[in-house]
Coordinates of N, CA and C in Angstrom, one line a residue:
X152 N 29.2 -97.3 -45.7 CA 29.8 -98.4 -45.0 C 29.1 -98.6 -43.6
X153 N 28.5 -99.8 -43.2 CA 27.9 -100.1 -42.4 C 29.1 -100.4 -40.6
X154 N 28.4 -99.6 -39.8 CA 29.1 -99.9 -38.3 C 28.6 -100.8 -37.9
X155 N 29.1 -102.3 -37.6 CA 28.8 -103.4 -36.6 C 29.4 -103.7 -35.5
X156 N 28.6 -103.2 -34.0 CA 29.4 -103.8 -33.0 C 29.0 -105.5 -32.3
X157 N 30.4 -105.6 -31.9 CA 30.5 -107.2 -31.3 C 30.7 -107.0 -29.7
X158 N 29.5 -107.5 -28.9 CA 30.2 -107.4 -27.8 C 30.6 -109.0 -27.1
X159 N 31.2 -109.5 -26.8 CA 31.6 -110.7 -26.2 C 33.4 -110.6 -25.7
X160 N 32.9 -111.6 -24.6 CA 34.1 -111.9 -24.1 C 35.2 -112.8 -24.7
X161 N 34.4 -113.5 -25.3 CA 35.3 -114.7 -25.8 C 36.4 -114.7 -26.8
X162 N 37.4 -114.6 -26.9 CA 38.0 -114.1 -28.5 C 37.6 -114.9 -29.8
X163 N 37.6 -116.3 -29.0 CA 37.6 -117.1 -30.4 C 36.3 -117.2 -31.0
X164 N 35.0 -116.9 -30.1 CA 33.6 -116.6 -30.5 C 33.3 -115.4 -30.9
X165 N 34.2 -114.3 -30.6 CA 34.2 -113.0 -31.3 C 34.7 -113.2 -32.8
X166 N 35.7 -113.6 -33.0 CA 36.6 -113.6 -33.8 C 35.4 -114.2 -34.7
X167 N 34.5 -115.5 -34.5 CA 33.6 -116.1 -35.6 C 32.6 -115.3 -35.7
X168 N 32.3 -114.2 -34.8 CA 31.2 -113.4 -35.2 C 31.4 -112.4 -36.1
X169 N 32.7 -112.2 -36.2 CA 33.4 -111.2 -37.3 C 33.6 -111.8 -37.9
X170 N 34.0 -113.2 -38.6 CA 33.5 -113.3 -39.6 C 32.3 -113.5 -40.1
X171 N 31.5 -113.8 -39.3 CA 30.1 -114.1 -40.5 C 29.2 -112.7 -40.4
X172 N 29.8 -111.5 -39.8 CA 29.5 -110.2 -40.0 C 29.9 -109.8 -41.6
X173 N 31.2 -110.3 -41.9 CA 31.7 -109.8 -43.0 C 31.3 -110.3 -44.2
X174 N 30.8 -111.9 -43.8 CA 30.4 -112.5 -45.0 C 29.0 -111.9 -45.2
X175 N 28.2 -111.7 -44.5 CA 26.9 -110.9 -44.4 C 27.0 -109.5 -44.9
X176 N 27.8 -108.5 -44.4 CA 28.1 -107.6 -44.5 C 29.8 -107.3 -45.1
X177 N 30.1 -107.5 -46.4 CA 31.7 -107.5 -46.6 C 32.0 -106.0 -46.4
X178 N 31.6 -105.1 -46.7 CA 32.0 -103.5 -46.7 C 31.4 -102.8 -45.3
X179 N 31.6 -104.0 -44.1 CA 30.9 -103.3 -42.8 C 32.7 -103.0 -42.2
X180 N 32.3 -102.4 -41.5 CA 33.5 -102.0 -40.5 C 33.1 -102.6 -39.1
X181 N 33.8 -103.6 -38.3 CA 33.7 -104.0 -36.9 C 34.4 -103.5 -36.0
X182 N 33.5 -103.1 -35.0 CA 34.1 -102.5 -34.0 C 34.1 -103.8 -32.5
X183 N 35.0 -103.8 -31.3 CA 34.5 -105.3 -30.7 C 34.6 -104.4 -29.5
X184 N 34.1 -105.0 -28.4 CA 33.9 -105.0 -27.0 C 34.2 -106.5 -26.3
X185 N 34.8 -106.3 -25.1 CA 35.1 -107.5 -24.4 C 34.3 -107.2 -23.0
X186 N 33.6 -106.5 -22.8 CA 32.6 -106.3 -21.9 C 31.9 -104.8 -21.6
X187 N 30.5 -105.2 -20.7 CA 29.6 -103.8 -21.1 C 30.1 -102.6 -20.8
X188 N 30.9 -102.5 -19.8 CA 31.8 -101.3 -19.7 C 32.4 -101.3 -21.0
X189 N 33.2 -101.4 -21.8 CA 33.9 -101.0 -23.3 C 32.5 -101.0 -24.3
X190 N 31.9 -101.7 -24.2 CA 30.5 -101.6 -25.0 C 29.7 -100.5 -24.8
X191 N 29.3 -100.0 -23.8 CA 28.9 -98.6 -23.5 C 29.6 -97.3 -24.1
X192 N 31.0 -97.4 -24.0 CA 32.4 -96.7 -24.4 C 32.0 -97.2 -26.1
X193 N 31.8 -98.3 -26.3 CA 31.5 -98.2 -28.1 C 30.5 -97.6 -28.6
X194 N 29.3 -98.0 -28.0 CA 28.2 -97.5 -28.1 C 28.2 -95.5 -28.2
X195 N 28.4 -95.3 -27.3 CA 28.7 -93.9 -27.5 C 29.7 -93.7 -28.2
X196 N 30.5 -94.0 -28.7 CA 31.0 -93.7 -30.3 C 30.9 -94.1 -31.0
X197 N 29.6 -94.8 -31.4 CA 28.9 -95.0 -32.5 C 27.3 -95.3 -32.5
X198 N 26.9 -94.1 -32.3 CA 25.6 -94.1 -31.6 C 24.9 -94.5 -32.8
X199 N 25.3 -94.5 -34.2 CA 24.5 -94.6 -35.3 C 25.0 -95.6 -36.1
X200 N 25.4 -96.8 -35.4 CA 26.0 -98.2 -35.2 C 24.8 -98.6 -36.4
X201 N 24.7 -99.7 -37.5 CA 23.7 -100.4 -37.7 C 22.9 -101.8 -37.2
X202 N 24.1 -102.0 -36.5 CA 23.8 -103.8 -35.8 C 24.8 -104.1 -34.8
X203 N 24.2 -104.4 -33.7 CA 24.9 -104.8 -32.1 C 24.7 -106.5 -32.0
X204 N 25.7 -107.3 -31.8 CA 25.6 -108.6 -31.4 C 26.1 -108.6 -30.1
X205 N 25.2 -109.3 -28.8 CA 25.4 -109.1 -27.5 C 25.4 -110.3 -26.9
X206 N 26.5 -110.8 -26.4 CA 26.2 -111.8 -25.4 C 25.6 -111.7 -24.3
X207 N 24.9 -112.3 -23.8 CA 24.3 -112.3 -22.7 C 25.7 -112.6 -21.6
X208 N 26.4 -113.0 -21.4 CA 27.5 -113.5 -20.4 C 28.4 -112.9 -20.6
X209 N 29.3 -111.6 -19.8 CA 30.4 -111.3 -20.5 C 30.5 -110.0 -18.9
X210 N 31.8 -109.8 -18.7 CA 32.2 -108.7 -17.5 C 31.1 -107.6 -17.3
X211 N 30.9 -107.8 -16.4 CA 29.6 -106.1 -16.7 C 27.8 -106.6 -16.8
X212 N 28.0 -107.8 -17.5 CA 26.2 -108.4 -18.2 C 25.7 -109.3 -16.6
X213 N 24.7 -109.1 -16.4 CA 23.7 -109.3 -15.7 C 22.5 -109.9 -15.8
X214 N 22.5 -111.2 -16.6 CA 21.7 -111.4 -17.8 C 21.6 -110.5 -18.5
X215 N 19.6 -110.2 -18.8 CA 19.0 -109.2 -19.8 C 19.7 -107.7 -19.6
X216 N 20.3 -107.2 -18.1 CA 20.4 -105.8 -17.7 C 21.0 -105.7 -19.1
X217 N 22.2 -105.5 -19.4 CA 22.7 -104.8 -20.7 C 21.9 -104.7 -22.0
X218 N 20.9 -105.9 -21.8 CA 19.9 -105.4 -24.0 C 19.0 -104.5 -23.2
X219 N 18.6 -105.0 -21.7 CA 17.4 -103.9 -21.7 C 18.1 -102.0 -21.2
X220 N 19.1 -102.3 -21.3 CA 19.5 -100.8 -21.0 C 20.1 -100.1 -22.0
X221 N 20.7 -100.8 -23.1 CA 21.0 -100.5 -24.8 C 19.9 -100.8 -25.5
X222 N 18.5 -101.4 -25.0 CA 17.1 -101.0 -26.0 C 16.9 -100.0 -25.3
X223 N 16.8 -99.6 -24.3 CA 16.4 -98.2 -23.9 C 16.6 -96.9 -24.0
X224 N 18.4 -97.4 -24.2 CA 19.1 -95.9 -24.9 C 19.4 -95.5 -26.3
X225 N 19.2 -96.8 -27.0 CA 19.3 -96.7 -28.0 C 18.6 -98.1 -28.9
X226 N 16.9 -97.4 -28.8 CA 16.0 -98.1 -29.4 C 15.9 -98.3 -31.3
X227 N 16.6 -97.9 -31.7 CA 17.0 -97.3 -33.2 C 18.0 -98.8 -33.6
X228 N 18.7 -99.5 -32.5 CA 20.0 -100.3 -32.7 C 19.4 -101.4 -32.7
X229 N 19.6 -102.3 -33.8 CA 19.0 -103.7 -34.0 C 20.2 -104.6 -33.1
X230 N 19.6 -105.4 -32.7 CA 20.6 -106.1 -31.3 C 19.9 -107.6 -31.7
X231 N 21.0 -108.2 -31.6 CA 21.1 -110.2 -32.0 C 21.7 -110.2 -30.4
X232 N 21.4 -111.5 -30.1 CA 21.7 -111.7 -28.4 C 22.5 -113.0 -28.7
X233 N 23.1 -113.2 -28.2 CA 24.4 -114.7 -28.8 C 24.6 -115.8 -27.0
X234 N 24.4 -116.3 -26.7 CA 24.3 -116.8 -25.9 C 24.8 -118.6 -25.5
X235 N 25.2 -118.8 -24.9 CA 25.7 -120.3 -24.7 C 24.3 -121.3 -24.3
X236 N 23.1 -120.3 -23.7 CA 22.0 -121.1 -23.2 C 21.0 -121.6 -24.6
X237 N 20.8 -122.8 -24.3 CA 20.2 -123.5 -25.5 C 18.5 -123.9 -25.4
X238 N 18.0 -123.0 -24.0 CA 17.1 -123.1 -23.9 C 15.9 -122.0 -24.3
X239 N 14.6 -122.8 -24.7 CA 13.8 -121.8 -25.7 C 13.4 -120.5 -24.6
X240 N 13.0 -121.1 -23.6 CA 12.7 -119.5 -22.7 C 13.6 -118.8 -22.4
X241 N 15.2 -118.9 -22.4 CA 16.0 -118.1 -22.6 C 15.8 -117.3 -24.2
X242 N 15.9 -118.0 -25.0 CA 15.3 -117.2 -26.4 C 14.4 -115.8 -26.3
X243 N 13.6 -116.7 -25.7 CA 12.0 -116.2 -26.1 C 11.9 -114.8 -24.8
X244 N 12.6 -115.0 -23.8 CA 13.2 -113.9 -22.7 C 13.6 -112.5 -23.7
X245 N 14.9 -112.9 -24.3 CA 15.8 -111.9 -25.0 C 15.0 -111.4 -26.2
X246 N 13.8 -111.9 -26.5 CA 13.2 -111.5 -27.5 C 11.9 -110.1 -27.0
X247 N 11.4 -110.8 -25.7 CA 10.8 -110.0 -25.5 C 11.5 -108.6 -24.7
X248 N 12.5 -109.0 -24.3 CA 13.4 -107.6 -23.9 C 13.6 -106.4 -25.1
X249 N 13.2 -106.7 -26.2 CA 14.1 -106.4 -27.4 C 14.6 -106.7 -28.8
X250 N 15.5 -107.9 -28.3 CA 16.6 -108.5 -28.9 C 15.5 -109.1 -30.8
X251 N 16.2 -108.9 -31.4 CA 15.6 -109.2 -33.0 C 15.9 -110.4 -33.3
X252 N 17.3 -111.5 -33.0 CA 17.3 -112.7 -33.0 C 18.1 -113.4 -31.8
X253 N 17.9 -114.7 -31.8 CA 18.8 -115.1 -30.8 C 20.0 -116.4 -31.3
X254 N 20.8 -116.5 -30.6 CA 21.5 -116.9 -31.8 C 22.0 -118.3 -30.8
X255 N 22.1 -119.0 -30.1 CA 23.3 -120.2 -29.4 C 24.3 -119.9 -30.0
X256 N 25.4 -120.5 -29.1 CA 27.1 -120.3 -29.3 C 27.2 -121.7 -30.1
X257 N 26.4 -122.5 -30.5 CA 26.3 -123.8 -30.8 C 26.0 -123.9 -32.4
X258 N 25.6 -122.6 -32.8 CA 25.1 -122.4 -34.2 C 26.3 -122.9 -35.2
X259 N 26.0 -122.9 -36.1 CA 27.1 -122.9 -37.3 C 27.2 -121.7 -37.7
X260 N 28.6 -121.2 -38.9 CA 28.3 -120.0 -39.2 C 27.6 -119.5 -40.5
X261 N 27.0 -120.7 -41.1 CA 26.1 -120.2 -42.1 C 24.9 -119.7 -41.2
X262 N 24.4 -120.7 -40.1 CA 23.2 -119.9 -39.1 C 23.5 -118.4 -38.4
X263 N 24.7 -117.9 -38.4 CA 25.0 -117.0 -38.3 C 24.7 -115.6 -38.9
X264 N 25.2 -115.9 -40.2 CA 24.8 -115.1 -41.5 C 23.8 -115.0 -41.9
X265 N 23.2 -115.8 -41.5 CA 21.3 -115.9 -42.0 C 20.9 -115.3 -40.9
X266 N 21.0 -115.5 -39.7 CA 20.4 -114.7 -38.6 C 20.8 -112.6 -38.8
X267 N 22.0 -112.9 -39.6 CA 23.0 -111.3 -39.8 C 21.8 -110.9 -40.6
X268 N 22.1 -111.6 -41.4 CA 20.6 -111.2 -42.7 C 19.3 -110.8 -42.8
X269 N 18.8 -111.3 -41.9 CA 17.4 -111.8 -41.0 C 17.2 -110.6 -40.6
X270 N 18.1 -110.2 -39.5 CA 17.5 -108.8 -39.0 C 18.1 -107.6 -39.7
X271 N 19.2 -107.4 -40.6 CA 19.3 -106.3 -41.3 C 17.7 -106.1 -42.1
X272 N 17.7 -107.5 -42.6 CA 16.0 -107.4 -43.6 C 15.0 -106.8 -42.7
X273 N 14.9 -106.7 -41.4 CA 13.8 -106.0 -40.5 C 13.2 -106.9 -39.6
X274 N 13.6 -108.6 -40.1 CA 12.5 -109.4 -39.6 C 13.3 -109.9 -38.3
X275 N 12.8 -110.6 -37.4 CA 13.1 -111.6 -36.3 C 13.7 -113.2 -36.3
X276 N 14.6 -113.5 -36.0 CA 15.2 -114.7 -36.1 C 15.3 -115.9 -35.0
X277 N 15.3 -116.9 -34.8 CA 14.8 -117.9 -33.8 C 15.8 -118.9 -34.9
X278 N 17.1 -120.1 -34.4 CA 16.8 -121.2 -35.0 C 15.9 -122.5 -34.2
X279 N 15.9 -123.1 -35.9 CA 14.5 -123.6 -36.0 C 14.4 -124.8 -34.8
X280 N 15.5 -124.8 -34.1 CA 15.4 -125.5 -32.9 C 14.6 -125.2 -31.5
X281 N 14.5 -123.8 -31.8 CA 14.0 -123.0 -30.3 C 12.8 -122.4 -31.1
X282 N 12.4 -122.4 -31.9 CA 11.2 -122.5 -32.8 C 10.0 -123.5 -31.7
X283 N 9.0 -122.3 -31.0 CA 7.8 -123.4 -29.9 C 6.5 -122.4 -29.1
X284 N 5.9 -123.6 -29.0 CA 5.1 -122.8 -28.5 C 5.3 -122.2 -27.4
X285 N 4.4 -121.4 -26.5 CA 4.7 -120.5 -25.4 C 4.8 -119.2 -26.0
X286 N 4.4 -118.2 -24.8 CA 4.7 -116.6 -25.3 C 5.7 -116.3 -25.2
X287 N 5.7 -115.1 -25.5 CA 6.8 -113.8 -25.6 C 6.9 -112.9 -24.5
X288 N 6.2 -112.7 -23.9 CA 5.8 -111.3 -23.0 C 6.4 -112.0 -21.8
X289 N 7.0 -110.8 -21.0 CA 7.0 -110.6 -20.0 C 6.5 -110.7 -18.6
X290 N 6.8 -111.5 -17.3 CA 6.3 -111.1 -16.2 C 6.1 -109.7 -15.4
X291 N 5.0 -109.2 -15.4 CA 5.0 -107.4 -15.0 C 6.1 -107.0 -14.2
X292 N 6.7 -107.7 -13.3 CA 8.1 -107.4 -12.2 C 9.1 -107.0 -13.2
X293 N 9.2 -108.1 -14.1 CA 10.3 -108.3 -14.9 C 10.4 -106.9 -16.0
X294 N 9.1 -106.8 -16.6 CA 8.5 -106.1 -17.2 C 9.2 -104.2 -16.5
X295 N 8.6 -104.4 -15.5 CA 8.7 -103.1 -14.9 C 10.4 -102.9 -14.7
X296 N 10.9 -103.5 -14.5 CA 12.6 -103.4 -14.0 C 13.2 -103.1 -15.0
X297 N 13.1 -103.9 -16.2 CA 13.7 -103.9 -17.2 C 13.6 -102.3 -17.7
X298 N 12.4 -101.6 -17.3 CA 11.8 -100.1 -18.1 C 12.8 -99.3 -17.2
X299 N 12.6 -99.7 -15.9 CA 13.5 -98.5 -14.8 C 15.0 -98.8 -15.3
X300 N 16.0 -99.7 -15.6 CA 17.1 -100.2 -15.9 C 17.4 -99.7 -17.1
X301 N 16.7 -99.7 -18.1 CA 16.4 -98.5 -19.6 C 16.7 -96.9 -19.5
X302 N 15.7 -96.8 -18.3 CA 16.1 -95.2 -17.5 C 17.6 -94.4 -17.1
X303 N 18.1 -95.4 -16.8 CA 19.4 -95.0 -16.2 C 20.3 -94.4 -17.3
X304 N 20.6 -93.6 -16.5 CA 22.2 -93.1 -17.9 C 23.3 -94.2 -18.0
X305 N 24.3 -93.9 -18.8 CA 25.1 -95.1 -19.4 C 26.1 -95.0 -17.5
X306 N 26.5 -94.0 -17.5 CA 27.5 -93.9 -16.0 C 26.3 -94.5 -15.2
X307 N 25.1 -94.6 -14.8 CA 24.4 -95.0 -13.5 C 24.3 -96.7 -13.6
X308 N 24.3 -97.3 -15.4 CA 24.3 -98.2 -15.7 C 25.6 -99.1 -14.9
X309 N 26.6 -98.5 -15.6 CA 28.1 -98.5 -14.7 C 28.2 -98.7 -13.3
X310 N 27.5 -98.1 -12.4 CA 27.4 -98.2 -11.5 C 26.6 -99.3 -10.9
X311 N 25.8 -99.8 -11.2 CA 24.7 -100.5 -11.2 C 25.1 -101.8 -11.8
X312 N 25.9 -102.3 -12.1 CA 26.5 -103.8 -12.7 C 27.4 -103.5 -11.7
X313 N 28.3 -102.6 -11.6 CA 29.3 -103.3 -10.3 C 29.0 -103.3 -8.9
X314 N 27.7 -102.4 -8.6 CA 27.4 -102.8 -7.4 C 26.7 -104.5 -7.3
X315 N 25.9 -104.9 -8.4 CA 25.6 -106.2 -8.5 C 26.8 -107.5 -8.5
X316 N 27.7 -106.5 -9.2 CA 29.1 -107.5 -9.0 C 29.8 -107.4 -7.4
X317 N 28.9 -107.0 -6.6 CA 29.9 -106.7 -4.9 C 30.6 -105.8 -5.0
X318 N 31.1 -104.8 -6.0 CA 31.9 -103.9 -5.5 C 31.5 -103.0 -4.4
X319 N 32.5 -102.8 -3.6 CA 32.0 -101.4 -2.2 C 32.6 -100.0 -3.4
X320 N 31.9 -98.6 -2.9 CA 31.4 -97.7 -3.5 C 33.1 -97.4 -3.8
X321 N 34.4 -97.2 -2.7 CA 35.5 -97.2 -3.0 C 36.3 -97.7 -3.9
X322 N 35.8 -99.1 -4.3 CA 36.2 -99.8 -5.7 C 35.1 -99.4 -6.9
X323 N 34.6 -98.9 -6.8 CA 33.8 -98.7 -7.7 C 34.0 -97.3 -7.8
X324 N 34.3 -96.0 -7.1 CA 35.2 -95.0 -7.3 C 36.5 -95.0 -8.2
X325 N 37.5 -95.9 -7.8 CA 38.7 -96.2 -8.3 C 38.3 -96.6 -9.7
X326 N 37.4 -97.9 -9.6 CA 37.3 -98.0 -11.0 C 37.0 -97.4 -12.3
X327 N 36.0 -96.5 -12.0 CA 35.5 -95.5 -12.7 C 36.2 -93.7 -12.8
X328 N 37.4 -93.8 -11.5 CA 38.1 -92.9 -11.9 C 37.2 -91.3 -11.2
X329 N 36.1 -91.9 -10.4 CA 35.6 -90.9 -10.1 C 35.7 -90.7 -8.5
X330 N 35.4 -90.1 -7.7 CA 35.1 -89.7 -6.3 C 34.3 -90.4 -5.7
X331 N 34.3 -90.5 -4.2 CA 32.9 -91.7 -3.3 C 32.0 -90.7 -3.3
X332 N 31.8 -89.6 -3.6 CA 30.9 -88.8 -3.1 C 30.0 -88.9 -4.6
X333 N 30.5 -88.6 -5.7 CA 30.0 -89.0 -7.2 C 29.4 -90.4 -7.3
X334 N 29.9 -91.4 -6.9 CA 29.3 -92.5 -6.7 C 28.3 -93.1 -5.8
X335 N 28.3 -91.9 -4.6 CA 27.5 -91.7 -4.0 C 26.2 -90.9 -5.1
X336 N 26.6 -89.9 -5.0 CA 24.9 -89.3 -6.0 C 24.5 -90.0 -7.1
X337 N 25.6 -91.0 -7.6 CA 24.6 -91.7 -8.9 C 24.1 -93.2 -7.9
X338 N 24.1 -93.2 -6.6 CA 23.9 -94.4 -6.1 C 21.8 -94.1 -5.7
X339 N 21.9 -92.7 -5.3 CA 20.8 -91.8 -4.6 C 19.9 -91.8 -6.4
X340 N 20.5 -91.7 -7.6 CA 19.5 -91.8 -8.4 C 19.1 -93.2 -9.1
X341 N 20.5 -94.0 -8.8 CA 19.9 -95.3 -9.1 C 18.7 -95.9 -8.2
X342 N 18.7 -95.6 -7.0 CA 17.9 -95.9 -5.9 C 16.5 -95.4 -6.7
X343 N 16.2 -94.1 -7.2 CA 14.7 -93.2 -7.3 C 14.8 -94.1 -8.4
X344 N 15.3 -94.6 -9.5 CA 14.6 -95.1 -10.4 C 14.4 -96.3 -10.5
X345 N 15.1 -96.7 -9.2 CA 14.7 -98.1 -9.5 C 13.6 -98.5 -8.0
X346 N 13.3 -97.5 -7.5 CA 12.1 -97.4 -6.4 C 12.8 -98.4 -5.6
X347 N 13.8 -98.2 -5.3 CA 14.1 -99.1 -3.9 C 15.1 -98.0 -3.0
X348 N 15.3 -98.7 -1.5 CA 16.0 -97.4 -0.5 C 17.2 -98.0 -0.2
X349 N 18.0 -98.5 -0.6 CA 19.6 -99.5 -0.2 C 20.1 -99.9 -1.0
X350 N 21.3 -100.1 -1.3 CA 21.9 -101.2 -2.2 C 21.8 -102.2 -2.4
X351 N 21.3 -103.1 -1.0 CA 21.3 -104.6 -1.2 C 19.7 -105.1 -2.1
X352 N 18.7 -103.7 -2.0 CA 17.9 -103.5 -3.0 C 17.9 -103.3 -4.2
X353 N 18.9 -102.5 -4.3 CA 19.2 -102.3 -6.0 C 20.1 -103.6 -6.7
X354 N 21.0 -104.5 -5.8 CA 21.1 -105.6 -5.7 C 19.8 -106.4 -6.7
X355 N 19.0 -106.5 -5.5 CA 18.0 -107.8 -5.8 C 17.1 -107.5 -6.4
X356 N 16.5 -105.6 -7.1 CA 15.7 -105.4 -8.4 C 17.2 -105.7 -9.7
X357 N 18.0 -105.6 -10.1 CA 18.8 -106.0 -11.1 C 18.7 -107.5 -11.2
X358 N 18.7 -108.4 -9.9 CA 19.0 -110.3 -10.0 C 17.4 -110.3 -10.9
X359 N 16.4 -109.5 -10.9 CA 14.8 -109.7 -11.7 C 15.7 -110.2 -12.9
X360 N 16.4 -109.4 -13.4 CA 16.9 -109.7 -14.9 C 17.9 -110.6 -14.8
X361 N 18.7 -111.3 -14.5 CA 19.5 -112.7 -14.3 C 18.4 -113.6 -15.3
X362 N 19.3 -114.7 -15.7 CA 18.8 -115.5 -17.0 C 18.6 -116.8 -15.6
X363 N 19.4 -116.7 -14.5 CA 19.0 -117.8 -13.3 C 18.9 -117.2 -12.1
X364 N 18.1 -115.9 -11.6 CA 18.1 -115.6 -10.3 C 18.7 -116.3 -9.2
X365 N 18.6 -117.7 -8.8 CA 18.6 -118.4 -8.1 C 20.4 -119.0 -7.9
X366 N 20.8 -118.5 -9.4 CA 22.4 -118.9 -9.0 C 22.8 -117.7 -8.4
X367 N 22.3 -116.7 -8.0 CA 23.6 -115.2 -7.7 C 23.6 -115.4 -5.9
X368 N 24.7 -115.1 -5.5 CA 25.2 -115.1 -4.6 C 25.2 -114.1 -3.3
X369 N 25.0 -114.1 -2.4 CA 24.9 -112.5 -1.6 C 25.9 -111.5 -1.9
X370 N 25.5 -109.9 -1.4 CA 26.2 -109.4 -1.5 C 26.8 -108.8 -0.5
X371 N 28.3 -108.2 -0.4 CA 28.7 -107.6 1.2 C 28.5 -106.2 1.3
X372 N 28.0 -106.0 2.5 CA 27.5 -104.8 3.2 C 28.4 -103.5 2.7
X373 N 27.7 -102.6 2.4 CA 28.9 -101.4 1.9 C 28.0 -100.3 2.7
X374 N 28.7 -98.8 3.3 CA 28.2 -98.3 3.2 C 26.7 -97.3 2.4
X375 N 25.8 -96.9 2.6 CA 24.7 -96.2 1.6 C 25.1 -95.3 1.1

């Protein structure tokens, strides 16, 4: 029996991804996530998952940060990226991070099942709308961040989306149930791998991976 996880926020777009999981896969077992925090929490309990479907938009996601830090941890996991953006270099972004197909929230659910299909078969999926020319590859910045952001453990990961989200190190203590001083030392290793010396650094190497850099918003001063 095959393990498929769903991560998305949305219920009623979850709810259609589970179905056309099942019609693809009738004897799969679905597991869901409502954001990368519980998706990380899935992920580690089911590390030998067969197929991830990931929104790019959802509590926790940072554009690409979540596929490129779930292709890093777990390179083995075929990952479909589901997305409301209809545009081809958003596609052709998520593909080169990783991702095996891309899917619009705009699809039907037979394009669904064929995309389910697509990559259980091994191959790569595109509908045939975002089907163009232009490459695949990566900008080296983009390229490089994405590799340090892979690096991170799933807790530094954790850490590293809510500091992008403004949390100060005390809400982000509370939230995770840990100490400022623990959030402190995973702050000092998020810093070395991501070759920057501050937060508001580790900040603006994570906005590299945003699907729109340009929309994110400052962030407020926290202690280092």
């Amino acid at each position: 029996m095959s393990d498929v996880l769903i991560a998305d926020d949305h219920p009623l777009f979850r709810d259609a991804l589970q179905r056309a999981v099942l019609s693809a896969l009738p004897q799969s077992k679905v597991h869901c996530a409502d954001s990368v925090h519980s998706l990380l929490s899935l992920v580690e309990q089911y590390p030998e998952a067969d197929l991830l479907l990931l929104d790019l938009h959802m509590p926790g996601a940072r554009g690409y940060s979540a596929l490129a830090h779930i292709r890093g941890q777990y390179p083995g996991l075929p990952t479909i990226v589901v997305s409301g953006h209809e545009e081809a270099q958003v596609a052709r972004r998520a593909l080169a991070h990783g991702a095996l197909a891309y899917i619009p929230k705009s699809s039907s659910g037979d394009e669904i099942v064929q995309a389910i299909r697509t990559v259980l078969d091994g191959d790569v999926w595109l509908p045939h709308a975002l089907i163009g020319d232009g490459g695949t590859g990566l900008k080296a910045d983009e390229e490089d961040i994405a590799a340090r952001v892979a690096s991170l453990t799933p807790q530094q990961f954790r850490v590293l989306t809510m500091i992008a989200e403004g949390l100060l190190n005390k809400q982000i203590a509370y939230d995770l149930g840990v100490s400022e001083a623990t959030v402190k030392a995973h702050m000092t290793a998020i810093m070395r791998k991501l070759g920057v010396n501050n937060r508001t650094q580790v900040a603006l190497a994570a906005s590299q991976l945003a699907v729109d850099p340009t929309a994110l918003q400052p962030l407020p001063d926290d202690e280092e």
